[in-house]
mmCIF file with all atom_site columns, C-alpha atoms in Angstrom:
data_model
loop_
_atom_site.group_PDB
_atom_site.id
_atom_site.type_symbol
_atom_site.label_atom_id
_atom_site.label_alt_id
_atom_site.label_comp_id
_atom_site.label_asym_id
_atom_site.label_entity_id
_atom_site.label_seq_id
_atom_site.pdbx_PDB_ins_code
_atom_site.Cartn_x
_atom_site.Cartn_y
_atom_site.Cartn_z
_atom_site.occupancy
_atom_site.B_iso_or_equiv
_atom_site.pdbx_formal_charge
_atom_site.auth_seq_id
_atom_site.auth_comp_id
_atom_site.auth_asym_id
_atom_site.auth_atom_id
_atom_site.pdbx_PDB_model_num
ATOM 1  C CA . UNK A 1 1  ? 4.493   -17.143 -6.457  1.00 72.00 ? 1  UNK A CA 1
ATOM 2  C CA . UNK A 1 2  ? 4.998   -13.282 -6.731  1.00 82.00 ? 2  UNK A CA 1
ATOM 3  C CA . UNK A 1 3  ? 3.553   -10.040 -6.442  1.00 85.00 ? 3  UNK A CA 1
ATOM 4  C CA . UNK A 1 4  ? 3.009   -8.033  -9.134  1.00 86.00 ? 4  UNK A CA 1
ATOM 5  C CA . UNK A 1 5  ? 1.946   -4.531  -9.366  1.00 88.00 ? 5  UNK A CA 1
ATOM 6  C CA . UNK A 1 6  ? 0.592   -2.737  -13.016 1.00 87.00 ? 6  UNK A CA 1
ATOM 7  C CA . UNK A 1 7  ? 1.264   1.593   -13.684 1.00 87.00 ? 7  UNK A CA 1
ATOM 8  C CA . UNK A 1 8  ? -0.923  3.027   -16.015 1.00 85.00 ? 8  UNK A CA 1
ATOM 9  C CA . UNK A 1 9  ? -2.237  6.618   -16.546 1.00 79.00 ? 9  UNK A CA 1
ATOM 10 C CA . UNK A 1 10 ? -5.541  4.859   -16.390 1.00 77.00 ? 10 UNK A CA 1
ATOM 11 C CA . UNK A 1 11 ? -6.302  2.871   -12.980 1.00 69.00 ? 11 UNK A CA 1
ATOM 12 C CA . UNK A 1 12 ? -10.022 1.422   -13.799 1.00 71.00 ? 12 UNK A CA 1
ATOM 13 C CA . UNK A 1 13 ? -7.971  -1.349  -16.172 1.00 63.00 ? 13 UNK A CA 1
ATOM 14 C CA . UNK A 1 14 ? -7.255  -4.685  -14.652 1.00 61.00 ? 14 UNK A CA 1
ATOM 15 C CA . UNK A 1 15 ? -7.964  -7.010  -11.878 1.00 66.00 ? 15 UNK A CA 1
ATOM 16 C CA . UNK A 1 16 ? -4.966  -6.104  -10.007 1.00 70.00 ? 16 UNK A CA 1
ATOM 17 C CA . UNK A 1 17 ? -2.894  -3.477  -8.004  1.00 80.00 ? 17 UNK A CA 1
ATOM 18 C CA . UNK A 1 18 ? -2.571  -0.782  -10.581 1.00 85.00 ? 18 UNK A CA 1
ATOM 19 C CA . UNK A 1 19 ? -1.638  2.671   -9.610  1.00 89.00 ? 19 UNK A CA 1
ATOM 20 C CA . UNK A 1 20 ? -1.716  5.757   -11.485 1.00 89.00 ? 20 UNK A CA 1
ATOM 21 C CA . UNK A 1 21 ? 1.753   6.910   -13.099 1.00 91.00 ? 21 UNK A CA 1
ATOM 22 C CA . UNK A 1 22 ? 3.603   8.045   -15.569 1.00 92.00 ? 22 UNK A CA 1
ATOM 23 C CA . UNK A 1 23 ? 6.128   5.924   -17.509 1.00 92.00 ? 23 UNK A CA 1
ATOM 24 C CA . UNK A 1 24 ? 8.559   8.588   -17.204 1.00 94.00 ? 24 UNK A CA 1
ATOM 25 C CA . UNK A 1 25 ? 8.381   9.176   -13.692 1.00 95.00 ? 25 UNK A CA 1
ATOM 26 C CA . UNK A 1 26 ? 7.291   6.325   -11.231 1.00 95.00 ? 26 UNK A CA 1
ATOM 27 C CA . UNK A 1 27 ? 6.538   6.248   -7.952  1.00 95.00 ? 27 UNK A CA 1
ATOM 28 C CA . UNK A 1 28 ? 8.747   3.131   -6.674  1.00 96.00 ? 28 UNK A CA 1
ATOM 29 C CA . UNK A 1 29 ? 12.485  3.339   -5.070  1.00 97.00 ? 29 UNK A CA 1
ATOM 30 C CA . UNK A 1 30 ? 15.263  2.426   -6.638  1.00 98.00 ? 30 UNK A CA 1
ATOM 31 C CA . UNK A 1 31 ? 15.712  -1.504  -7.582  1.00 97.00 ? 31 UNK A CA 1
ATOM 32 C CA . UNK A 1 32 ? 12.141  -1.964  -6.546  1.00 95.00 ? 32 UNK A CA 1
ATOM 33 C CA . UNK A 1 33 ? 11.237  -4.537  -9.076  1.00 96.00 ? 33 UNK A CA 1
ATOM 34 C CA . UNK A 1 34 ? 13.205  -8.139  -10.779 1.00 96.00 ? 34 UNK A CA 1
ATOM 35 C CA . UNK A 1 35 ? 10.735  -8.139  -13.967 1.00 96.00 ? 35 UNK A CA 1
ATOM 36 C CA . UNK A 1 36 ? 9.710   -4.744  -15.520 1.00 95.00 ? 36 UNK A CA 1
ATOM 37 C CA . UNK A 1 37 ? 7.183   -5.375  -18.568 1.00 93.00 ? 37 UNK A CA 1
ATOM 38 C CA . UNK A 1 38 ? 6.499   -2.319  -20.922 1.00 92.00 ? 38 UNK A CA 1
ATOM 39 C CA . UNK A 1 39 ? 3.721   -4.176  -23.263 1.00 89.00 ? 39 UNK A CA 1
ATOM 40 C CA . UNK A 1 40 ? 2.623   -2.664  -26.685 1.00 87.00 ? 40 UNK A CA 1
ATOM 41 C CA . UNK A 1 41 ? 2.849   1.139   -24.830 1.00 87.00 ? 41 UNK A CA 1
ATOM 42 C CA . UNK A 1 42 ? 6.029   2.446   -25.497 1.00 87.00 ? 42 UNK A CA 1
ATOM 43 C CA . UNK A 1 43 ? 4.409   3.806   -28.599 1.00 86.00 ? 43 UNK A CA 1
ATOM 44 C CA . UNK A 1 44 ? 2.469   6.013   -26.511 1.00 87.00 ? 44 UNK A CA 1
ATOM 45 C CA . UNK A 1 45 ? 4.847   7.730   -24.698 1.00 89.00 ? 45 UNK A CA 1
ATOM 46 C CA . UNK A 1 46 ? 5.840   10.981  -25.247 1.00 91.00 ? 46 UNK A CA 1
ATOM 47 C CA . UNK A 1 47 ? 9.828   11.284  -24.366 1.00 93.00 ? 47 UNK A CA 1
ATOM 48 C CA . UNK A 1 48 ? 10.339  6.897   -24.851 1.00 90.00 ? 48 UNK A CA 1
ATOM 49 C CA . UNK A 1 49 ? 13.911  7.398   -23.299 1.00 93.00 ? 49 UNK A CA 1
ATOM 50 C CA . UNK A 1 50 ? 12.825  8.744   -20.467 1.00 96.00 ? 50 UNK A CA 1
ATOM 51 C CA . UNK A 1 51 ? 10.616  6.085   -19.730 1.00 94.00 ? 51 UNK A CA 1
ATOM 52 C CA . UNK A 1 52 ? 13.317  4.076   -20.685 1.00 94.00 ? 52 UNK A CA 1
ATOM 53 C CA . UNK A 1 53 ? 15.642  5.362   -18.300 1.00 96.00 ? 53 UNK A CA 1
ATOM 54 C CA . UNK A 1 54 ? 12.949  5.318   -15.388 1.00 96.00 ? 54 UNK A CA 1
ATOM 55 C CA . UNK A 1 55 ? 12.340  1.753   -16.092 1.00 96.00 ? 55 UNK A CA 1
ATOM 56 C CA . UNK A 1 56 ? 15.679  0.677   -15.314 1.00 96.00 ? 56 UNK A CA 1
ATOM 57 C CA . UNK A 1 57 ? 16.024  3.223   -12.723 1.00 98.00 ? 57 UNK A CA 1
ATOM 58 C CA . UNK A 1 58 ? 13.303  0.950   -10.804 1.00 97.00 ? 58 UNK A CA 1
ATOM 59 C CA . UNK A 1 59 ? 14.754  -2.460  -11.826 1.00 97.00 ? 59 UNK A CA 1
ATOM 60 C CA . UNK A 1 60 ? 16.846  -4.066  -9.274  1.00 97.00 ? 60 UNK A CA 1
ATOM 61 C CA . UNK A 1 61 ? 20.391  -4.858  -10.564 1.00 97.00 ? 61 UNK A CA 1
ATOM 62 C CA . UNK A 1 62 ? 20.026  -8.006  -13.011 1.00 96.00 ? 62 UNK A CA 1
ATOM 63 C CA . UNK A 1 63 ? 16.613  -7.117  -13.246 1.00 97.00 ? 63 UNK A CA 1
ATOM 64 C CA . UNK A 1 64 ? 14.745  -8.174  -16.656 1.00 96.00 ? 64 UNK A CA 1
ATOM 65 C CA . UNK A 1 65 ? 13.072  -5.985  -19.118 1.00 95.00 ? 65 UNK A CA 1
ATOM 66 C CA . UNK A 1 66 ? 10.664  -7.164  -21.335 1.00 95.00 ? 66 UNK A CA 1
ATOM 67 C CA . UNK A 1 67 ? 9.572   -4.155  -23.808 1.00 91.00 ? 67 UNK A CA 1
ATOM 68 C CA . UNK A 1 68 ? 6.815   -5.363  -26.709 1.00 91.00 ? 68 UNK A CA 1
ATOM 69 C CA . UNK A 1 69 ? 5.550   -3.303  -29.208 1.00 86.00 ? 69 UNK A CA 1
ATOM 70 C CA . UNK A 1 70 ? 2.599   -3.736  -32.083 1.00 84.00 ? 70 UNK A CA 1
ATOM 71 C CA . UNK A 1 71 ? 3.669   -4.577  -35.692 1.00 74.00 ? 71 UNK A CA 1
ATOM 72 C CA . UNK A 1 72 ? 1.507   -2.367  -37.622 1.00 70.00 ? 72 UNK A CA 1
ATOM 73 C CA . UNK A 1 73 ? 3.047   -3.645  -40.638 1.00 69.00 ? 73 UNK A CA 1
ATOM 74 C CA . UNK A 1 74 ? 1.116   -6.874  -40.036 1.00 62.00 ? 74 UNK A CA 1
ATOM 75 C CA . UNK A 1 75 ? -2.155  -4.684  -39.418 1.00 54.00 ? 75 UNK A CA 1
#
């Protein structure tokens, strides 16, 4: 029942809207989004704060964030 849009640095990926970004500096207003999800990538990002910061610059107050990351441990 919602809309959902994906950011990567590559857009071929997926079935849906995806546009072209950079965790660190996205192209949405302010409190654009309820759910943010960040799923095993946070490991590639070079400055993870920033991203950070930009995620919940984008997230609408009360907004969720879901961050996952691999357990290489397990691996």
């Amino acid at each position: 029942g919602g809309r959902y849009v994906g950011a990567d640095f590559v857009v071929s990926r997926g079935g849906f809207p995806l546009v072209r970004a950079d965790a660190a500096r996205l192209p949405f207003p302010d409190g654009t989004f309820d759910v943010l999800l960040c799923i095993d990538a946070s490991e590639h990002f070079p400055d993870p704060p920033a991203a950070a910061r930009e995620f919940f610059r984008v997230l609408r107050p009360g907004g969720v964030y879901f961050l996952s990351a691999p357990n290489y441990g397990n691996v």
